[in-house]
Tab-separated table of C-alpha atoms and ligand atoms in Angstrom:
chain	number	residue	atom	x	y	z
A	1	MET	CA	4.388	24.275	-17.474
A	2	ASN	CA	1.879	24.835	-14.929
A	3	SER	CA	2.579	26.497	-11.874
A	4	ILE	CA	3.239	24.474	-8.163
A	5	ASP	CA	2.205	26.300	-5.171
A	6	GLU	CA	4.635	27.595	-3.254
A	7	LYS	CA	4.616	25.873	-0.667
A	8	LEU	CA	5.710	22.516	-3.356
A	9	GLN	CA	8.285	24.884	-4.887
A	10	PRO	CA	11.103	23.548	-2.162
A	11	ILE	CA	10.064	20.008	-2.648
A	12	LEU	CA	10.541	20.168	-6.323
A	13	SER	CA	14.167	21.930	-5.946
A	14	THR	CA	14.966	18.571	-3.603
A	15	VAL	CA	14.169	16.549	-5.897
A	16	LEU	CA	15.667	18.273	-9.074
A	17	HIS	CA	18.892	18.948	-6.865
A	18	ARG	CA	19.130	15.410	-5.389
A	19	ASN	CA	17.886	13.058	-8.486
A	20	ALA	CA	20.291	15.657	-10.989
A	21	GLY	CA	20.184	14.855	-14.556
A	22	GLU	CA	16.647	12.266	-14.222
A	23	LYS	CA	14.594	13.958	-16.758
A	24	GLU	CA	11.679	11.459	-16.925
A	25	PHE	CA	11.596	11.846	-13.059
A	26	HIS	CA	11.549	15.226	-12.405
A	27	GLN	CA	8.936	15.509	-14.912
A	28	ALA	CA	6.968	12.730	-13.281
A	29	VAL	CA	6.960	14.175	-9.826
A	30	HIS	CA	6.378	17.740	-11.656
A	31	GLU	CA	3.347	16.509	-13.467
A	32	VAL	CA	1.819	15.073	-9.508
A	33	LEU	CA	3.358	18.254	-7.622
A	34	GLU	CA	1.269	20.658	-9.719
A	35	SER	CA	-2.318	18.863	-8.726
A	36	LEU	CA	-1.159	18.830	-5.514
A	37	GLY	CA	-1.689	22.608	-4.498
A	38	ARG	CA	-5.370	21.882	-4.290
A	39	VAL	CA	-5.292	19.072	-1.792
A	40	ILE	CA	-3.214	20.788	0.612
A	41	SER	CA	-4.909	23.853	0.804
A	42	LYS	CA	-8.110	21.484	0.942
A	43	ARG	CA	-6.555	19.097	4.103
A	44	PRO	CA	-3.479	21.161	5.505
A	45	GLU	CA	-2.584	17.936	7.433
A	46	PHE	CA	-1.213	16.391	4.244
A	47	ALA	CA	1.698	18.862	4.264
A	48	ASP	CA	3.063	17.750	7.975
A	49	ASP	CA	5.690	15.898	8.671
A	50	ALA	CA	7.318	16.481	5.143
A	51	LEU	CA	4.893	13.742	3.686
A	52	ILE	CA	4.964	14.909	0.465
A	53	GLU	CA	9.066	14.926	0.232
A	54	ARG	CA	8.700	11.135	1.681
A	55	ILE	CA	6.248	10.044	-1.470
A	56	CYS	CA	8.488	11.733	-3.624
A	57	GLU	CA	11.751	9.926	-1.917
A	58	PRO	CA	12.131	6.248	-2.840
A	59	GLU	CA	12.029	3.862	0.157
A	60	ARG	CA	14.493	1.516	-1.248
A	61	GLN	CA	16.888	1.883	-4.496
A	62	ILE	CA	18.824	-0.786	-5.640
A	63	ILE	CA	21.256	-1.177	-8.431
A	64	PHE	CA	23.759	-4.388	-9.542
A	65	ARG	CA	25.541	-6.286	-12.169
A	66	VAL	CA	24.352	-8.280	-14.150
A	67	PRO	CA	27.255	-10.395	-16.450
A	68	TRP	CA	25.859	-12.897	-18.412
A	69	VAL	CA	27.382	-14.964	-21.377
A	70	ASP	CA	26.072	-14.681	-24.683
A	71	ASP	CA	25.740	-17.252	-27.525
A	72	ARG	CA	29.823	-16.447	-28.960
A	73	SER	CA	30.812	-17.540	-25.387
A	74	GLU	CA	31.527	-13.599	-24.793
A	75	VAL	CA	31.120	-12.385	-21.144
A	76	GLN	CA	28.582	-9.294	-21.447
A	77	ILE	CA	27.609	-7.258	-18.419
A	78	ASN	CA	24.091	-5.472	-17.637
A	79	ARG	CA	23.203	-2.808	-14.881
A	80	GLY	CA	20.531	-4.181	-13.113
A	81	PHE	CA	17.667	-2.206	-11.034
A	82	ARG	CA	14.718	-2.121	-8.742
A	83	VAL	CA	13.555	0.929	-7.086
A	84	GLN	CA	11.228	-0.127	-4.343
A	85	PHE	CA	9.160	3.391	-3.953
A	86	ASN	CA	6.284	3.362	-1.859
A	87	SER	CA	4.827	0.239	0.580
A	88	ALA	CA	2.243	2.085	2.380
A	89	LEU	CA	-0.527	0.403	0.940
A	90	GLY	CA	0.843	-2.875	0.154
A	91	PRO	CA	3.991	-4.458	-0.921
A	92	TYR	CA	6.082	-3.132	-3.367
A	93	LYS	CA	4.306	-3.966	-7.193
A	94	GLY	CA	5.107	-3.018	-10.533
A	95	GLY	CA	6.935	-4.231	-13.546
A	96	LEU	CA	10.450	-4.999	-14.866
A	97	ARG	CA	11.928	-3.261	-18.184
A	98	PHE	CA	14.823	-4.637	-20.232
A	99	HIS	CA	15.765	-1.947	-23.046
A	100	PRO	CA	18.188	-0.342	-23.597
A	101	SER	CA	16.886	3.018	-22.664
A	102	VAL	CA	16.561	2.101	-19.020
A	103	ASN	CA	18.539	4.275	-16.574
A	104	VAL	CA	18.229	4.729	-12.991
A	105	GLY	CA	15.636	8.090	-13.648
A	106	ILE	CA	13.525	5.972	-16.088
A	107	ILE	CA	13.200	3.324	-13.185
A	108	LYS	CA	12.366	6.210	-10.685
A	109	PHE	CA	9.581	8.012	-12.763
A	110	LEU	CA	8.054	4.292	-13.537
A	111	GLY	CA	8.347	3.527	-9.927
A	112	PHE	CA	6.289	6.990	-8.503
A	113	GLU	CA	3.935	6.891	-11.009
A	114	GLN	CA	3.137	3.212	-10.388
A	115	THR	CA	2.880	4.386	-6.645
A	116	PHE	CA	-0.117	6.197	-7.807
A	117	LYS	CA	-1.325	3.948	-10.285
A	118	ASN	CA	-1.797	1.073	-7.702
A	119	ALA	CA	-3.191	3.347	-5.136
A	120	LEU	CA	-6.400	4.165	-7.786
A	121	THR	CA	-6.678	0.495	-8.411
A	122	GLY	CA	-7.859	-0.261	-4.458
A	123	LEU	CA	-5.579	-2.709	-4.227
A	124	PRO	CA	-3.558	-3.575	-1.809
A	125	ILE	CA	-0.542	-2.947	-3.812
A	126	GLY	CA	2.857	-0.759	-3.099
A	127	GLY	CA	4.366	1.097	-6.024
A	128	GLY	CA	8.128	-0.634	-7.192
A	129	LYS	CA	9.585	-0.755	-10.664
A	130	GLY	CA	12.796	-2.793	-11.992
A	131	GLY	CA	14.812	-3.711	-14.879
A	132	SER	CA	18.005	-3.450	-17.168
A	133	ASP	CA	19.515	-1.901	-20.090
A	134	PHE	CA	19.821	-5.189	-21.503
A	135	ASN	CA	18.594	-5.200	-25.161
A	136	PRO	CA	16.741	-8.325	-25.894
A	137	LYS	CA	16.530	-7.418	-29.704
A	138	GLY	CA	18.240	-10.585	-31.745
A	139	ARG	CA	18.956	-12.637	-28.753
A	140	SER	CA	18.367	-16.096	-28.789
A	141	ASP	CA	16.094	-17.638	-25.913
A	142	GLY	CA	19.500	-19.118	-24.408
A	143	GLU	CA	20.699	-15.790	-24.464
A	144	ILE	CA	17.742	-14.361	-22.849
A	145	MET	CA	17.410	-17.499	-20.078
A	146	ARG	CA	20.620	-16.483	-18.929
A	147	PHE	CA	20.234	-13.198	-18.750
A	148	CYS	CA	17.350	-13.904	-16.832
A	149	GLN	CA	18.964	-16.325	-14.743
A	150	SER	CA	21.549	-13.842	-13.827
A	151	PHE	CA	19.132	-10.863	-12.964
A	152	MET	CA	17.223	-12.938	-10.620
A	153	MET	CA	20.434	-14.917	-8.801
A	154	GLU	CA	20.927	-11.131	-7.284
A	155	MET	CA	17.163	-9.751	-6.838
A	156	HIS	CA	15.652	-12.469	-5.282
A	157	ARG	CA	17.157	-11.598	-2.165
A	158	HIS	CA	15.313	-8.573	-2.505
A	159	ILE	CA	11.761	-9.471	-3.599
A	160	GLY	CA	8.856	-11.953	-1.818
A	161	GLU	CA	5.370	-12.523	-2.303
A	162	TYR	CA	4.774	-9.755	1.038
A	163	THR	CA	7.761	-7.744	0.510
A	164	ASP	CA	8.268	-6.850	-3.566
A	165	VAL	CA	6.246	-8.598	-6.484
A	166	PRO	CA	8.041	-7.811	-10.224
A	167	ALA	CA	6.199	-8.490	-13.403
A	168	GLY	CA	6.645	-7.596	-16.638
A	169	ASP	CA	6.807	-3.652	-18.732
A	170	ILE	CA	8.779	-3.471	-21.865
A	171	GLY	CA	10.707	-6.615	-23.158
A	172	VAL	CA	9.707	-8.710	-20.437
A	173	GLY	CA	6.516	-10.788	-21.076
A	174	GLY	CA	5.820	-14.494	-20.531
A	175	ARG	CA	9.354	-15.714	-21.621
A	176	GLU	CA	11.525	-13.655	-19.252
A	177	ILE	CA	9.061	-14.377	-16.480
A	178	GLY	CA	8.985	-17.870	-16.936
A	179	PHE	CA	12.941	-18.267	-16.395
A	180	LEU	CA	12.829	-15.497	-14.463
A	181	PHE	CA	10.323	-17.472	-11.708
A	182	GLY	CA	12.100	-20.749	-12.570
A	183	MET	CA	15.722	-19.032	-11.148
A	184	TYR	CA	13.995	-17.986	-8.057
A	185	LYS	CA	12.568	-21.071	-6.842
A	186	ARG	CA	15.499	-22.632	-7.520
A	187	LEU	CA	17.499	-20.486	-5.529
A	188	THR	CA	14.649	-20.135	-2.385
A	189	ASN	CA	13.769	-24.218	-2.679
A	190	ARG	CA	9.997	-22.243	-2.555
A	191	TYR	CA	7.127	-22.607	-4.863
A	192	GLU	CA	6.307	-18.917	-3.994
A	193	ALA	CA	3.977	-18.126	-7.196
A	194	GLY	CA	2.833	-15.099	-5.607
A	195	VAL	CA	6.759	-13.894	-5.810
A	196	LEU	CA	6.106	-12.820	-9.475
A	197	THR	CA	2.621	-11.982	-11.679
A	198	GLY	CA	2.268	-11.922	-15.557
A	199	LYS	CA	3.245	-15.854	-14.920
A	200	GLY	CA	2.143	-18.619	-17.669
A	201	LEU	CA	-1.623	-20.421	-16.937
A	202	SER	CA	0.555	-24.093	-16.738
A	203	TYR	CA	2.586	-22.550	-13.331
A	204	GLY	CA	0.136	-20.521	-11.489
A	205	GLY	CA	-0.509	-16.946	-13.887
A	206	SER	CA	-3.899	-15.384	-14.474
A	207	ARG	CA	-6.493	-15.352	-17.522
A	208	ALA	CA	-6.913	-12.242	-18.855
A	209	ARG	CA	-3.769	-11.152	-16.957
A	210	THR	CA	-2.281	-10.761	-21.094
A	211	GLU	CA	-5.017	-8.767	-22.428
A	212	ALA	CA	-5.736	-6.869	-19.115
A	213	THR	CA	-3.495	-3.783	-19.883
A	214	GLY	CA	-5.373	-2.750	-23.282
A	215	TYR	CA	-8.599	-4.307	-22.304
A	216	GLY	CA	-8.231	-1.955	-19.152
A	217	THR	CA	-7.237	1.410	-21.608
A	218	THR	CA	-10.044	0.978	-24.064
A	219	TYR	CA	-13.023	0.434	-20.877
A	220	PHE	CA	-11.690	2.933	-19.260
A	221	VAL	CA	-11.526	5.032	-22.711
A	222	GLN	CA	-15.368	3.911	-23.832
A	223	ARG	CA	-16.444	5.136	-19.994
A	224	MET	CA	-14.852	8.618	-20.674
A	225	LEU	CA	-16.618	8.700	-23.970
A	226	GLY	CA	-19.486	7.878	-22.241
A	227	THR	CA	-19.470	11.122	-20.302
A	228	ARG	CA	-20.361	12.883	-23.843
A	229	ASP	CA	-22.462	10.132	-25.172
A	230	MET	CA	-20.224	9.370	-27.600
A	231	SER	CA	-18.442	5.419	-27.671
A	232	PHE	CA	-15.678	3.555	-30.143
A	233	GLU	CA	-18.785	2.589	-32.330
A	234	GLY	CA	-17.637	3.633	-36.082
A	235	LYS	CA	-14.469	5.823	-34.740
A	236	ARG	CA	-11.403	5.807	-36.469
A	237	CYS	CA	-8.664	4.926	-34.304
A	238	VAL	CA	-4.893	4.906	-34.153
A	239	VAL	CA	-3.143	2.388	-31.372
A	240	SER	CA	1.028	3.174	-31.335
A	241	GLY	CA	3.351	0.403	-30.293
A	242	SER	CA	2.459	-3.205	-30.966
A	243	GLY	CA	3.597	-5.118	-27.653
A	244	ASN	CA	0.553	-6.386	-25.618
A	245	VAL	CA	-0.713	-3.219	-24.819
A	246	ALA	CA	-1.362	-2.054	-28.429
A	247	ILE	CA	-2.268	-5.507	-29.632
A	248	TYR	CA	-4.964	-6.188	-26.728
A	249	ALA	CA	-6.004	-2.119	-26.559
A	250	ILE	CA	-6.754	-2.849	-30.720
A	251	GLU	CA	-8.990	-6.332	-29.811
A	252	LYS	CA	-11.286	-4.591	-27.364
A	253	ILE	CA	-11.485	-1.452	-29.643
A	254	LEU	CA	-12.723	-3.642	-32.319
A	255	SER	CA	-15.245	-5.418	-30.338
A	256	PHE	CA	-16.982	-2.070	-29.173
A	257	GLY	CA	-17.122	-1.458	-32.933
A	258	GLY	CA	-13.875	1.120	-33.747
A	259	LEU	CA	-11.808	0.650	-36.743
A	260	VAL	CA	-8.397	1.161	-35.558
A	261	VAL	CA	-6.120	1.819	-38.910
A	262	ALA	CA	-2.537	1.942	-38.130
A	263	CYS	CA	-0.335	0.942	-35.280
A	264	SER	CA	3.699	0.856	-34.675
A	265	ASP	CA	7.404	-0.080	-34.214
A	266	SER	CA	10.359	1.703	-33.251
A	267	ASP	CA	11.044	1.429	-37.106
A	268	GLY	CA	7.932	3.108	-38.330
A	269	TYR	CA	4.117	2.142	-38.499
A	270	VAL	CA	1.683	0.662	-41.009
A	271	VAL	CA	-1.635	1.768	-41.931
A	272	ASP	CA	-4.248	-0.432	-43.080
A	273	ASP	CA	-7.531	1.282	-43.857
A	274	ALA	CA	-9.338	-1.272	-44.363
A	275	GLY	CA	-9.070	-1.759	-40.257
A	276	ILE	CA	-5.548	-3.752	-38.771
A	277	ASP	CA	-5.627	-7.113	-39.150
A	278	LEU	CA	-5.221	-8.295	-35.494
A	279	ASP	CA	-4.774	-11.981	-36.686
A	280	LEU	CA	-1.691	-11.056	-39.102
A	281	LEU	CA	-0.130	-8.453	-36.035
A	282	LYS	CA	-0.466	-11.503	-33.273
A	283	GLU	CA	1.091	-13.425	-35.597
A	284	ILE	CA	4.151	-11.155	-36.402
A	285	LYS	CA	4.719	-9.971	-33.049
A	286	GLU	CA	3.829	-12.796	-30.935
A	287	VAL	CA	4.746	-15.589	-32.859
A	288	ARG	CA	7.869	-14.690	-35.071
A	289	ARG	CA	8.642	-11.683	-32.977
A	290	GLY	CA	9.129	-10.058	-36.147
A	291	ARG	CA	9.042	-6.277	-37.485
A	292	LEU	CA	5.760	-4.832	-38.759
A	293	SER	CA	7.519	-3.610	-41.741
A	294	ASP	CA	6.273	-7.232	-42.796
A	295	TYR	CA	3.149	-6.394	-42.475
A	296	PRO	CA	2.126	-5.176	-45.914
A	297	ARG	CA	3.606	-8.458	-47.640
A	298	LEU	CA	2.735	-10.642	-45.712
A	299	LYS	CA	-1.600	-8.823	-45.815
A	300	GLY	CA	-0.939	-8.960	-49.598
A	301	LYS	CA	-2.782	-6.043	-50.450
A	302	GLY	CA	-4.225	-2.345	-48.901
A	303	SER	CA	-2.010	-2.113	-46.789
A	304	HIS	CA	1.316	-0.061	-46.468
A	305	HIS	CA	4.480	1.016	-43.915
A	306	ILE	CA	6.169	4.304	-43.595
A	307	GLN	CA	9.374	4.134	-42.038
A	308	GLY	CA	10.372	6.644	-39.152
A	309	GLY	CA	7.433	9.610	-39.905
A	310	SER	CA	5.420	10.182	-36.862
A	311	ILE	CA	1.945	7.668	-36.767
A	312	TRP	CA	0.020	10.982	-34.840
A	313	GLU	CA	-0.590	12.408	-38.764
A	314	LEU	CA	-2.821	9.993	-39.047
A	315	PRO	CA	-6.362	11.840	-38.710
A	316	CYS	CA	-7.939	9.754	-36.406
A	317	ALA	CA	-10.833	10.356	-33.600
A	318	VAL	CA	-9.636	7.977	-30.633
A	319	ALA	CA	-5.620	8.259	-30.125
A	320	ILE	CA	-4.339	5.484	-28.147
A	321	PRO	CA	-0.350	6.028	-27.515
A	322	SER	CA	0.843	2.331	-26.343
A	323	ALA	CA	4.360	2.457	-27.285
A	324	THR	CA	6.808	4.376	-24.351
A	325	GLN	CA	7.338	7.842	-22.641
A	326	ASN	CA	7.268	10.849	-24.578
A	327	GLU	CA	6.405	9.141	-28.354
A	328	LEU	CA	3.774	12.232	-29.014
A	329	THR	CA	5.113	15.851	-28.265
A	330	GLY	CA	3.010	19.235	-28.694
A	331	ASN	CA	3.504	19.212	-32.244
A	332	ASP	CA	1.719	16.304	-32.865
A	333	ALA	CA	-0.598	16.305	-30.505
A	334	LYS	CA	-1.463	19.934	-32.315
A	335	ILE	CA	-2.247	17.957	-35.551
A	336	LEU	CA	-4.120	15.497	-33.969
A	337	VAL	CA	-6.690	18.218	-32.567
A	338	THR	CA	-6.211	20.113	-35.949
A	339	ASN	CA	-7.721	16.611	-36.961
A	340	GLY	CA	-10.345	16.547	-34.778
A	341	VAL	CA	-9.682	13.769	-32.040
A	342	VAL	CA	-11.981	13.454	-29.243
A	343	ALA	CA	-10.115	11.220	-27.076
A	344	VAL	CA	-6.354	10.748	-25.690
A	345	GLY	CA	-5.944	7.180	-23.527
A	346	GLU	CA	-2.557	6.958	-22.265
A	347	GLY	CA	-2.024	2.904	-22.570
A	348	ALA	CA	1.518	3.555	-22.231
A	349	ASN	CA	3.379	5.224	-18.950
A	350	MET	CA	3.578	8.789	-19.893
A	351	PRO	CA	3.244	8.737	-23.664
A	352	CYS	CA	2.185	11.856	-24.333
A	353	THR	CA	4.668	14.990	-22.940
A	354	PRO	CA	3.628	17.441	-20.866
A	355	ASP	CA	3.340	20.361	-23.788
A	356	ALA	CA	1.117	17.404	-25.294
A	357	VAL	CA	-1.419	17.194	-22.580
A	358	ARG	CA	-1.861	20.784	-22.069
A	359	ILE	CA	-2.855	21.267	-25.902
A	360	PHE	CA	-5.254	18.627	-25.282
A	361	GLN	CA	-6.725	19.846	-22.624
A	362	LYS	CA	-7.185	23.689	-24.086
A	363	ALA	CA	-8.973	22.085	-27.139
A	364	GLY	CA	-11.245	20.260	-25.274
A	365	VAL	CA	-10.221	17.085	-25.902
A	366	LEU	CA	-10.865	13.913	-23.189
A	367	PHE	CA	-8.009	13.201	-22.014
A	368	ALA	CA	-7.119	10.027	-19.687
A	369	PRO	CA	-3.468	9.820	-18.356
A	370	GLY	CA	-1.831	6.137	-17.977
A	371	LYS	CA	-1.428	6.327	-14.235
A	372	ALA	CA	-5.414	5.789	-14.396
A	373	ALA	CA	-5.859	4.420	-18.149
A	374	ASN	CA	-3.487	1.596	-17.972
A	375	ALA	CA	-3.746	0.296	-14.524
A	376	GLY	CA	-5.826	-2.579	-15.446
A	377	GLY	CA	-2.562	-4.421	-16.268
A	378	VAL	CA	-1.318	-4.019	-12.729
A	379	ALA	CA	-4.610	-4.429	-11.782
A	380	THR	CA	-5.060	-7.888	-12.901
A	381	SER	CA	-1.523	-8.694	-10.912
A	382	ALA	CA	-3.268	-8.316	-7.565
A	383	LEU	CA	-6.381	-10.420	-9.168
A	384	GLU	CA	-2.846	-13.271	-10.271
A	385	MET	CA	-1.749	-12.553	-6.588
A	386	GLN	CA	-5.511	-13.066	-5.201
A	387	GLN	CA	-5.905	-16.348	-6.957
A	388	ASN	CA	-2.132	-17.610	-5.769
A	389	ALA	CA	-2.914	-16.805	-2.519
A	390	SER	CA	-6.049	-18.827	-1.953
A	391	ARG	CA	-4.633	-21.389	-4.569
A	392	ASP	CA	-7.211	-20.496	-6.945
A	393	SER	CA	-7.862	-20.375	-10.861
A	394	TRP	CA	-10.118	-17.875	-12.006
A	395	SER	CA	-12.447	-18.020	-15.605
A	396	PHE	CA	-11.622	-16.131	-18.022
A	397	GLU	CA	-14.800	-13.904	-17.880
A	398	LYS	CA	-14.191	-13.749	-13.995
A	399	THR	CA	-11.654	-12.288	-14.312
A	400	GLU	CA	-12.131	-9.945	-17.034
A	401	SER	CA	-15.041	-8.832	-15.346
A	402	ARG	CA	-13.769	-8.287	-12.452
A	403	LEU	CA	-11.375	-6.324	-14.996
A	404	ALA	CA	-14.257	-4.254	-15.940
A	405	THR	CA	-15.408	-2.826	-12.894
A	406	ILE	CA	-11.955	-2.151	-11.607
A	407	MET	CA	-11.578	0.505	-14.497
A	408	HIS	CA	-14.637	1.707	-14.404
A	409	ASN	CA	-14.584	2.330	-11.027
A	410	ILE	CA	-11.081	4.225	-11.695
A	411	HIS	CA	-12.520	6.310	-14.210
A	412	ASP	CA	-15.314	7.343	-11.710
A	413	ALA	CA	-12.884	8.102	-8.660
A	414	CYS	CA	-11.148	10.360	-11.030
A	415	ALA	CA	-14.297	12.288	-12.130
A	416	GLU	CA	-15.552	12.752	-9.359
A	417	THR	CA	-12.439	13.594	-7.741
A	418	ALA	CA	-11.656	16.143	-10.595
A	419	GLU	CA	-15.172	17.681	-9.749
A	420	GLU	CA	-14.827	17.858	-6.225
A	421	TYR	CA	-11.554	19.862	-6.568
A	422	GLY	CA	-12.513	22.284	-8.967
A	423	ALA	CA	-11.376	20.807	-12.153
A	424	PRO	CA	-14.664	18.898	-13.728
A	425	GLY	CA	-13.703	17.047	-16.614
A	426	ASP	CA	-9.676	16.892	-15.901
A	427	TYR	CA	-8.599	13.268	-15.366
A	428	VAL	CA	-5.070	14.238	-14.422
A	429	LEU	CA	-6.031	16.310	-11.788
A	430	GLY	CA	-8.620	13.936	-10.820
A	431	ALA	CA	-5.819	10.905	-11.064
A	432	ASN	CA	-2.988	12.216	-9.331
A	433	ILE	CA	-5.169	13.728	-6.165
A	434	ALA	CA	-7.213	10.612	-5.705
A	435	GLY	CA	-4.185	8.257	-6.368
A	436	PHE	CA	-1.945	10.723	-4.036
A	437	VAL	CA	-4.944	10.599	-1.168
A	438	ARG	CA	-4.993	6.742	-0.909
A	439	VAL	CA	-1.316	6.713	-0.165
A	440	ALA	CA	-1.197	9.995	2.208
A	441	GLU	CA	-3.712	8.706	4.172
A	442	ALA	CA	-1.753	5.168	4.848
A	443	MET	CA	1.466	7.027	5.637
A	444	ARG	CA	0.112	9.257	7.811
A	445	ALA	CA	-1.311	6.049	9.738
A	446	LEU	CA	1.905	4.581	9.528
A	447	GLY	CA	3.906	7.094	11.077
A	448	VAL	CA	7.073	8.457	10.157
A	449	ILE	CA	8.958	5.637	8.613
B	1	LIG	N1	4.514	-2.853	-15.844
B	1	LIG	C1	3.223	-2.803	-15.976
B	1	LIG	C2	3.001	-1.471	-15.406
B	1	LIG	O1	3.218	-0.221	-15.731
B	1	LIG	C3	2.447	-3.816	-15.033
B	1	LIG	C4	2.989	-4.161	-13.449
B	1	LIG	C5	2.683	-5.307	-13.169
B	1	LIG	O2	1.528	-5.899	-13.315
B	1	LIG	O3	2.894	-5.308	-11.728
B	1	LIG	O4	2.002	-0.875	-14.677
């Protein structure tokens, strides 16, 4: 691991001690603290009043029981979380993740990342994250609804359009947001559209929100490629995952002239040298809620599915990891570099291990960290909040053009900050510092709270 400034060492020690065993949270804090040494030597005021210690400690952490009845009339118990990390810039904002791997450490790492990501968007949103260890796989619509209703039964007292605005993440899409919003409306007897984002278009959602994370990552990577006079045109790309982020990253890469030859789910990956058939992928994942292993049979010929294995063994010029945290290891990074990868953009949150990031950077590969590259989703959530507050509904074109501008601005802020702090081309440092400075300036102005 890179070194951490000795003034920041005690802060890391406290985080490790206070959050024992939460390894993803440790990893996320470590990565940010690595970048902050340069900030406190240039702007020592940011080390005053335990500001960095306060940034590493969530403002509030809520853990609750979620009881629900399954289709066999059996009572199931899950654990619910909402970590309200930082509200210096606006109401807490961040998604809900429903996945069996969820625990307080995962939610804290996501909430910490979210705080800097949201700051980078330049929009007035603080950072938070939530979710549950509920596994939606194989559950009926009725079970999903009852779970969401029970989850909201507790969460409604902690959220609100000026307090905390959840949205989706892994396992939470339009269907779940609908059930959650319905229950919130019933419990509060208020039509408070701005309390959740990622809503359906029929009840206050924003156009382009579904596409925003994948599109935004692609806009970011396109601009990053541009710094070396390259583009997606004619490039072979691999996108891991096959959820919301991956599908719309693929769509935008295709529109920029790239060729996406593979994507994955938790069972394995599918390779189609002619290019992934986007309509078929959407049909399998969005309509049937099925598995990628069905792809070769439905496609007819020319593609195959690999059970298990690593998608990163496939040669490509651009890699967009869009599945989940730590999915791309140091070993995968070595293979990608040997195979000539020129750019990597994180569509997911922290999908590359610290080793992998170091290998890419050492090899001179353009590397875009998730907190910058995947900020398009939450940025468009903030645009949804704007539309709700003004009781307006924008066209797809207007919303997408706002998204493109925001992504270009985030890219440029990261690149300029890296340059200013003596590490040109280091988007990790640029994103961490640019995000931190925005949050830190607001926190200083608000006093010790
Ligand atoms: N879950 C997404 C993220 O990781 C979006 C959050 C939101 O829209 O609030 O940024």
